[in-house]
Coordinates of C-alpha atoms in Angstrom, one line a residue:
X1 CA -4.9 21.7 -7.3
X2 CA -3.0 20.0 -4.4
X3 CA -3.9 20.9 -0.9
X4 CA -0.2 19.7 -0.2
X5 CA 3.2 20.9 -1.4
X6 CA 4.9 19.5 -3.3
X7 CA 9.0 19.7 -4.9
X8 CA 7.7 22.3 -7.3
X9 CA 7.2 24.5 -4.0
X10 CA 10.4 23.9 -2.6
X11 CA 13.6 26.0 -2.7
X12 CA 16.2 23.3 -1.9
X13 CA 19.9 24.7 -3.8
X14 CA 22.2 24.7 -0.6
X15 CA 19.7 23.5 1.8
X16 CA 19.6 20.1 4.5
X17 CA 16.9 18.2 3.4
X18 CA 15.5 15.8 5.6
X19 CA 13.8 13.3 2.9
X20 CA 11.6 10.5 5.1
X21 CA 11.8 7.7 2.9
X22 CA 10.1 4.0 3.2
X23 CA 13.6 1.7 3.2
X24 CA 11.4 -1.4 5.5
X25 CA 12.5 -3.9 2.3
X26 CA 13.3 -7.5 2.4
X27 CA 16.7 -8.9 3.2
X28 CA 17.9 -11.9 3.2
X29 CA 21.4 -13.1 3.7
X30 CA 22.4 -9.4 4.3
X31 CA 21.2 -8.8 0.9
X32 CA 17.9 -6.8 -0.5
X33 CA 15.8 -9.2 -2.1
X34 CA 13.0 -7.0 -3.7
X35 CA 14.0 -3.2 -4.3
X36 CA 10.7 -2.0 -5.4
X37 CA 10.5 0.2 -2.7
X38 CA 14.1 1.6 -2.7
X39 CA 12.9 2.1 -6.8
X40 CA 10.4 4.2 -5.7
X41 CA 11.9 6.9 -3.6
X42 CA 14.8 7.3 -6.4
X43 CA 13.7 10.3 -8.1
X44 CA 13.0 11.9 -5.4
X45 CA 16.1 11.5 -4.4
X46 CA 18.0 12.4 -7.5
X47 CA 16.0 15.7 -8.1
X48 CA 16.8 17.1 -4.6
X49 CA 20.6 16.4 -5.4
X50 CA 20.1 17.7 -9.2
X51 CA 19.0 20.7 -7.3
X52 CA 21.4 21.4 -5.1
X53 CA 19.8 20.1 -1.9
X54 CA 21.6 17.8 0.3
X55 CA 19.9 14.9 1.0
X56 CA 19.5 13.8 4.4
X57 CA 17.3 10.1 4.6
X58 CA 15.6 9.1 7.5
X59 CA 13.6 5.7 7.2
X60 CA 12.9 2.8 9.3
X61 CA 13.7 -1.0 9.4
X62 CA 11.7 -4.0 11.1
X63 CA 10.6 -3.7 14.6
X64 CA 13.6 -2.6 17.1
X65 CA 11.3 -1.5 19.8
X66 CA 12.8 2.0 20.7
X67 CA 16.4 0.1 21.0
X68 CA 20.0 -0.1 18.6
X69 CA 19.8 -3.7 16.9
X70 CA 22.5 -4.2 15.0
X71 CA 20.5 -6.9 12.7
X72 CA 17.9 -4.5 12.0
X73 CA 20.5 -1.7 10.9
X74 CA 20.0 0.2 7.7
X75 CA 23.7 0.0 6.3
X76 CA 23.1 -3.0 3.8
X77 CA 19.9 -1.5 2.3
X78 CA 22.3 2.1 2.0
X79 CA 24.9 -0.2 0.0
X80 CA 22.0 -1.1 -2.5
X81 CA 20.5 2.2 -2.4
X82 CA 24.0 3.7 -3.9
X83 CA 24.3 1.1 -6.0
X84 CA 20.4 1.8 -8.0
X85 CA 21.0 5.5 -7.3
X86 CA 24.5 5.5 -9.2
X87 CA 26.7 7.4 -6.6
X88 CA 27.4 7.2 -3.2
X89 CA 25.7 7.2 -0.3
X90 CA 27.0 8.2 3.0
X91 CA 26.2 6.6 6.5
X92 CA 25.8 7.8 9.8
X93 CA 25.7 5.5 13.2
X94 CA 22.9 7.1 14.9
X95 CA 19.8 9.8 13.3
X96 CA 20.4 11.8 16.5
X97 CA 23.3 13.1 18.1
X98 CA 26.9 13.9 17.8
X99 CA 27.6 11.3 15.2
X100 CA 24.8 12.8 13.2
X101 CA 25.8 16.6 13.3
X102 CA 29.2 16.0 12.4
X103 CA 28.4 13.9 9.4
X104 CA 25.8 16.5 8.0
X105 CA 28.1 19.3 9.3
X106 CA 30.1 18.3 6.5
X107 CA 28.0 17.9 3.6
X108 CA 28.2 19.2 0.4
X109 CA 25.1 20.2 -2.2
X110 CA 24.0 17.1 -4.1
X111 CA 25.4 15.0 -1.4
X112 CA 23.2 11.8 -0.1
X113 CA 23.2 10.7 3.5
X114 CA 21.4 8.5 5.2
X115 CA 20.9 8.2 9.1
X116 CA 20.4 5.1 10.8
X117 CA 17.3 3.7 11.9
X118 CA 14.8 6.0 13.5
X119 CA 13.0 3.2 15.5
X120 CA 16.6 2.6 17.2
X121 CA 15.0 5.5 19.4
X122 CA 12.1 5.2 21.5
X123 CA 11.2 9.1 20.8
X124 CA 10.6 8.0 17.2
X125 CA 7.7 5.8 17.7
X126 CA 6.0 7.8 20.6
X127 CA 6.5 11.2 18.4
X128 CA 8.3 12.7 21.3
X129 CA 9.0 16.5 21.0
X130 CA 12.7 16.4 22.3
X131 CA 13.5 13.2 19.6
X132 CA 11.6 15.6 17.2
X133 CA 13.4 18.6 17.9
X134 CA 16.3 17.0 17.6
X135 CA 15.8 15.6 13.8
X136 CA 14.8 18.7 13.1
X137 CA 18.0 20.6 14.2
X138 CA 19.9 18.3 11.1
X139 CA 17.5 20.0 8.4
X140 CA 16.6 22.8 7.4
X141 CA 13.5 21.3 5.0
X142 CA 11.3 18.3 5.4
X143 CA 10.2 16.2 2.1
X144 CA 7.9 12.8 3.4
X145 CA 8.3 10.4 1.0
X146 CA 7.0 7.5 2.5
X147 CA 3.5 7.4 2.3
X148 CA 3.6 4.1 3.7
X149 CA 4.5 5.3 6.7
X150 CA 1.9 8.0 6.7
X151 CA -1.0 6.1 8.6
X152 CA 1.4 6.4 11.8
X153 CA 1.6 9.7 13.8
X154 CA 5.7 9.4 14.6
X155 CA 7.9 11.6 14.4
X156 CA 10.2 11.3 10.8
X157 CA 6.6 10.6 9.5
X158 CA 4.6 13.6 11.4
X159 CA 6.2 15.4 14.0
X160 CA 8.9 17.1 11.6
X161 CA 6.4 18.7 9.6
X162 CA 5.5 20.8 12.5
X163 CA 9.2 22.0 12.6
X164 CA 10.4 22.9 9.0
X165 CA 9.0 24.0 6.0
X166 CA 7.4 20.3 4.5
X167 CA 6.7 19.2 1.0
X168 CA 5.1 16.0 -0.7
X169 CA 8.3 14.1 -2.2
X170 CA 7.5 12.7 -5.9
X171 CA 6.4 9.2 -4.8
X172 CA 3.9 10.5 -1.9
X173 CA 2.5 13.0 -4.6
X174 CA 1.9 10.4 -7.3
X175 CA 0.3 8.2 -4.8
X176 CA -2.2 11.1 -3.1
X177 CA -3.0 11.9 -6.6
X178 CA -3.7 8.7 -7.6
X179 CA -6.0 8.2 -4.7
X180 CA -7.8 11.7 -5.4
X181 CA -8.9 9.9 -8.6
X182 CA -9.5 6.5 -7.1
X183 CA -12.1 7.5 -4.0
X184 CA -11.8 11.3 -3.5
X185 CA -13.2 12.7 -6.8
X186 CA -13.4 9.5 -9.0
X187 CA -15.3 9.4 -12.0
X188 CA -17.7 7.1 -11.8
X189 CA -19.2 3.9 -12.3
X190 CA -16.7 3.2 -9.2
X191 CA -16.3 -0.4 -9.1
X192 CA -14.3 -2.0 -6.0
X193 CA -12.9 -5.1 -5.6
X194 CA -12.1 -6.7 -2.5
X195 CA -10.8 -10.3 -1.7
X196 CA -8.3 -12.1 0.7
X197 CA -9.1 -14.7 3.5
X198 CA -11.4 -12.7 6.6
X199 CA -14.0 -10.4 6.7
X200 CA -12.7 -10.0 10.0
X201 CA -9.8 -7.8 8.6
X202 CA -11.7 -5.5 6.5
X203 CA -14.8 -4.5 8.1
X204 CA -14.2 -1.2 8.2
X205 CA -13.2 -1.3 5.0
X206 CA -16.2 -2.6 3.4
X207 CA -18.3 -0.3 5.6
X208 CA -16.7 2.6 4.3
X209 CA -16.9 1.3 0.0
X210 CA -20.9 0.9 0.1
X211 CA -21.3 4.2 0.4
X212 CA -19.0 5.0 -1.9
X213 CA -18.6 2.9 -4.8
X214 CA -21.6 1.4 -6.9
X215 CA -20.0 -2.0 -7.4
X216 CA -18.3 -3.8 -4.8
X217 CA -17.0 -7.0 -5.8
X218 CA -16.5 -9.7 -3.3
X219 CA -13.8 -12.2 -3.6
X220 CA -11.3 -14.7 -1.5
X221 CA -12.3 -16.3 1.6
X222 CA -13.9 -13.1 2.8
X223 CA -16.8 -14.2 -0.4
X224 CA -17.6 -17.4 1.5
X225 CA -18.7 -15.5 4.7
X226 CA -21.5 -13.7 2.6
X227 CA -22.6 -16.6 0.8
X228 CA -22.9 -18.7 4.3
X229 CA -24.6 -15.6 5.3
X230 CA -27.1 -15.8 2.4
X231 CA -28.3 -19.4 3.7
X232 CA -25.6 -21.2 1.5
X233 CA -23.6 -24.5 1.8
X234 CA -19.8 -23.6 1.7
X235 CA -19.0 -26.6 2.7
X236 CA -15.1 -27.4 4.2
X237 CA -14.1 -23.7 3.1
X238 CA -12.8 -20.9 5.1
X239 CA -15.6 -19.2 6.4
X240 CA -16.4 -16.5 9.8
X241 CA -19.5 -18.2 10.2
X242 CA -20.2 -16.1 13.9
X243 CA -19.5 -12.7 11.1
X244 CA -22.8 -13.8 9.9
X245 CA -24.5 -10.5 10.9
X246 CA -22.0 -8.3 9.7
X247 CA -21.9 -9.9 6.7
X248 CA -25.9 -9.1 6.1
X249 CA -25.4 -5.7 7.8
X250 CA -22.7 -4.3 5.2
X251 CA -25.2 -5.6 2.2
X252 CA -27.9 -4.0 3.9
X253 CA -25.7 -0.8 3.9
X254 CA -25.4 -1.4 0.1
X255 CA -28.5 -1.9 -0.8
X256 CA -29.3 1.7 1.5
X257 CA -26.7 3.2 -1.1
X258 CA -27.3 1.7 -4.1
X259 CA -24.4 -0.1 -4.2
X260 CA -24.1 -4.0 -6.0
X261 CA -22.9 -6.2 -4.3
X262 CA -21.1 -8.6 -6.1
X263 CA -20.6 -12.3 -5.2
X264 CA -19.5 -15.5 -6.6
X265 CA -22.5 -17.0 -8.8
X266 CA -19.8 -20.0 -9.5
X267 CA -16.8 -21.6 -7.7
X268 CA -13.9 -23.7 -8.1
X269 CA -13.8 -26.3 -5.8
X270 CA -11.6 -28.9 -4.6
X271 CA -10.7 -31.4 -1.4
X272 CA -7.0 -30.9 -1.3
X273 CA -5.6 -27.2 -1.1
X274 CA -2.2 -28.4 -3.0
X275 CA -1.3 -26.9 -6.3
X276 CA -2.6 -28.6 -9.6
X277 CA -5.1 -30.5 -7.7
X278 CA -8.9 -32.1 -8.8
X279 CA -10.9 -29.5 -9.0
X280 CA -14.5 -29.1 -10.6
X281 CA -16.6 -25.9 -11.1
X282 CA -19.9 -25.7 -9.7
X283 CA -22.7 -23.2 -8.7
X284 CA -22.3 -21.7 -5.5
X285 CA -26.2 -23.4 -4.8
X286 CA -24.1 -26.7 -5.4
X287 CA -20.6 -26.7 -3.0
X288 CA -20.3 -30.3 -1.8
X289 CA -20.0 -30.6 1.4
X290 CA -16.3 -32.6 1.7
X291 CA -14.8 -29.8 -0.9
X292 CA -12.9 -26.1 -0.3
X293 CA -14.2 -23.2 -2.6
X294 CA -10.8 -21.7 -3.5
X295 CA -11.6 -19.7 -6.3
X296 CA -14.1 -18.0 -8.2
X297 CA -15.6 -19.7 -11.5
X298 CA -16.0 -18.0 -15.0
X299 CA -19.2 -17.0 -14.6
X300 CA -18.5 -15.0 -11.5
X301 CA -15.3 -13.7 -13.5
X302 CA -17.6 -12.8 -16.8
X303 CA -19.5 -10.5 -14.6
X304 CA -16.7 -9.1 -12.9
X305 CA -15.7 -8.2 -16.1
X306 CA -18.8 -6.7 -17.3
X307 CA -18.8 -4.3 -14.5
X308 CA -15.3 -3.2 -15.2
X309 CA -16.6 -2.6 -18.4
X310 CA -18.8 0.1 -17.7
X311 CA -16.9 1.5 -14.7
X312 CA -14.7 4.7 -15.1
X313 CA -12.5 3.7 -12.1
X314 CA -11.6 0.7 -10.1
X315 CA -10.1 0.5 -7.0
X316 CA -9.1 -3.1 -5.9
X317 CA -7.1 -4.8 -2.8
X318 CA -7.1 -8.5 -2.4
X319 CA -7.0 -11.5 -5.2
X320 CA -10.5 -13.4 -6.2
X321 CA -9.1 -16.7 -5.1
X322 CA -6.1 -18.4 -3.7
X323 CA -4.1 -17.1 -6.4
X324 CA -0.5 -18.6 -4.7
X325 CA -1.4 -21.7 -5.8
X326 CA -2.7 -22.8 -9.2
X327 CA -4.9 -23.1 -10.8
X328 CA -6.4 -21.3 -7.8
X329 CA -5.2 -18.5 -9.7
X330 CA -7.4 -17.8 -12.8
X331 CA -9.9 -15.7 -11.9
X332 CA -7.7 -13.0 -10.1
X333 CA -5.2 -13.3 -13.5
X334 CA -8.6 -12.8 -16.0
X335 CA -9.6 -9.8 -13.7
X336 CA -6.2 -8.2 -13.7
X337 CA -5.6 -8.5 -17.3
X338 CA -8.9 -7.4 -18.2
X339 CA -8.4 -4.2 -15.6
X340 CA -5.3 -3.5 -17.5
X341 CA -6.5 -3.6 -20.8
X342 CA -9.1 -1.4 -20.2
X343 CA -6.5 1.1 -18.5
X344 CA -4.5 1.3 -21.7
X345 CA -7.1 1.9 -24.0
X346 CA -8.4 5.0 -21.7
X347 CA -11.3 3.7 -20.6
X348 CA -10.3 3.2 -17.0
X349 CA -8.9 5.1 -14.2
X350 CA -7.3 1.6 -12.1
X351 CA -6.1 1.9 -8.8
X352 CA -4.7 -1.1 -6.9
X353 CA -2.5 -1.7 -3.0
X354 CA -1.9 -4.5 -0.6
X355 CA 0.6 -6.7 -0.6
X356 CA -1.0 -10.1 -2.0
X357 CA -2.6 -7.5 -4.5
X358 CA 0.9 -6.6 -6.0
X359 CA 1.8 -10.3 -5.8
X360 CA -1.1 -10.9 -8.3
X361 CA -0.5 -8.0 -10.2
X362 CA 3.0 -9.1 -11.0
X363 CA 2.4 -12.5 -11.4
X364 CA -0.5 -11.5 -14.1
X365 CA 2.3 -9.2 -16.2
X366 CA 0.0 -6.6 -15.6
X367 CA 1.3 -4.4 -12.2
X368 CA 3.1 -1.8 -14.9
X369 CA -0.5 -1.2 -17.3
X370 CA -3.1 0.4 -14.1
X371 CA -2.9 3.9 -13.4
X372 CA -1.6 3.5 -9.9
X373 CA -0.4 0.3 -7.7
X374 CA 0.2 1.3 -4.5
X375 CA 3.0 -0.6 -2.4
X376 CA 2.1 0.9 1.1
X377 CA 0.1 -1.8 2.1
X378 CA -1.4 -0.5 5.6
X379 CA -1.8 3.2 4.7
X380 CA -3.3 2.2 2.0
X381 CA -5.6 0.3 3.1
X382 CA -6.3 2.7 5.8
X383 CA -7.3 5.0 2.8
X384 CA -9.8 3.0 1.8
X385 CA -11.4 2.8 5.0
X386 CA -11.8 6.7 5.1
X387 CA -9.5 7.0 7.8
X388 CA -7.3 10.3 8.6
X389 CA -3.5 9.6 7.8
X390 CA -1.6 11.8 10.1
X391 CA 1.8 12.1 7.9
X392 CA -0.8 13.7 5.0
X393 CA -2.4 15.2 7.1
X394 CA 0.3 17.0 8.6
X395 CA 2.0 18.2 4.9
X396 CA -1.8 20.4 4.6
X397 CA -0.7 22.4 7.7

């Protein structure tokens, strides 16, 4: 069904596997803070050692610029890698190199090594041949597992598949499935929804979702550009006033397509953005001028809801409001919980990325019930802008 490979494919017993993995986590105090992403890659991890394989990891960490950092190393976030995966995980100085060869040299099958930070190399980020090559010598398979990664053309993330036989690992498989179902070949109604703060951000984003969903829902700051656009009073709140144009170009594009465009009928509005401050609900017709809108009201969530009612699949990046702070939060929570019932009864094919997305998703209870949430954040939303994504691209070859 795939036009990818994936582990199924893959003769690994005995063999250097050269597993690109996304390790870019938080740390704080030299500890991992959030492990969701180290979760991730663990089966894929586990059933190339199950099999035999010896598992070579290459990932990334921060932003070293081509050069050795020493607080941007990838030792600490190999200690709590060994410690989810249950066994240990050896560490070499470099990716490249002596150090390198002689640590793989020495593997055994099941083994689990992992290299130090690609971007300590210049070659990594500019996909140079010579760094390629020499990645490539260590393995004698490639498995990308970090479709995170995959919206940049370097070369643990795209160059390598040009060198050695290359497979989808588990976690870049369930995600380019889950996006098959989402935009590629989704059933539809397809309803979208699309918040956070700019337009600016996401232009090419909503460009691309007119012509292909037949709902897009409009929430955040982003909402208050359309509505100024539309002739309306916003007054104090965020709002691209000089995106004006766009704004009534992309709902022009909709209305070309047949494509709803979904704004706020209602907001929540206050004059302080602090948490638990006055607020009052009012129509969008009726914003007063010395108040923020910084959240949608339950009208605008009632027929948000509706729509997800009679949609097959939803696809969704970015909260309805200011949902950091409450009560700012209600309308993304409604949404979310809504979405997920929905998804458990069947009725609803729910796909969700972005990192304020996830935020809201946990915080609702509710990141575990949709079909899919996504943690790549820019490759993801790259996806949804239609745009190629060279480390997929590069496991059709």
């Amino acid at each position: 069904m795939n036009p990818f490979k994936s582990l199924d494919d893959a003769d690994l017993s005995g063999k250097r596997v050269l597993v690109r993995v996304d390790l870019n986590v938080p740390v704080k105090d030299g500890r991992v803070s959030d492990a969701t992403r180290i979760d991730r890659v663990l089966p894929t991890i586990r059933e190339i050692a199950d099999r035999g394989g010896r598992v070579v990891l290459l990932a990334h960490f921060g932003r070293p610029k081509g050069k050795p950092d020493p607080a941007q190393s990838l030792r600490p976030i190999g200690e709590a890698l060994a410690e989810k995966l249950g066994k240990p995980v050896g560490f070499a100085e470099d990716c490249v190199g002596p150090v390198a060869e002689g640590i793989v040299a020495n593997m055994k099958d099941g083994d689990v090594l992992l290299l130090e930070n690609t971007r300590f190399h210049a070659g990594e980020e500019q996909n140079d041949e010579t760094f390629v090559s020499q990645l490539a010598s260590l393995g004698d398979v490639y498995v990308n597992d970090a479709f995170s990664a995959a919206h940049r053309a370097h070369a643990s993330t795209e160059g390598l598949a040009h060198h050695l036989p290359s497979y989808a690992g588990r976690t870049m498989q369930a995600e380019l499935e889950a996006l098959e179902k989402g935009l590629g070949k989704p059933e539809k109604p397809v309803i979208a929804i699309v918040g956070g703060a700019k337009v600016s951000t996401k232009i090419d984003l909503l460009q691309n979702l007119v012509a292909k969903v037949d709902c897009l829902v409009i929430g955040g700051g982003m909402a208050n550009t359309f509505l100024a656009a539309l002739g309306k009073n916003v007054g104090k709140s965020l709002c691209e006033h000089d995106l004006a144009d766009t704004a009534r170009t992309i709902m022009a594009a909709a209305e070309k397509a047949d494509c709803i465009v979904l704004l706020p009928v209602d907001a929540v509005v206050a004059r302080e953005f602090k948490a638990h401050a006055e607020t009052q609900t009012v129509s969008v017709d009726a914003v007063p001028a010395d108040a923020m809108i910084l959240d949608v009201g339950p009208a605008s969530v009632g027929q948000v809801k509706e729509w997800i009612d009679k949609s097959k699949t939803l696809i969704w990046n970015g909260p309805l409001g200011a949902f950091e702070i409450p009560p700012f939060d209600a309308a993304t929570m409604a949404a979310a919980r809504h979405a997920a019932a929905r998804t458990r009864d069947g009725q609803l094919v729910s796909v969700a990325g972005g990192g304020d997305t996830v935020a809201a998703l946990n915080a609702a209870g509710v990141a575990d019930d949709l079909t899919y949430v996504s943690t790549a954040g820019g490759a993801f939303l790259e996806w949804m802008e239609g745009k190629p994504l060279p480390g997929v691209d590069a496991l059709r070859a």
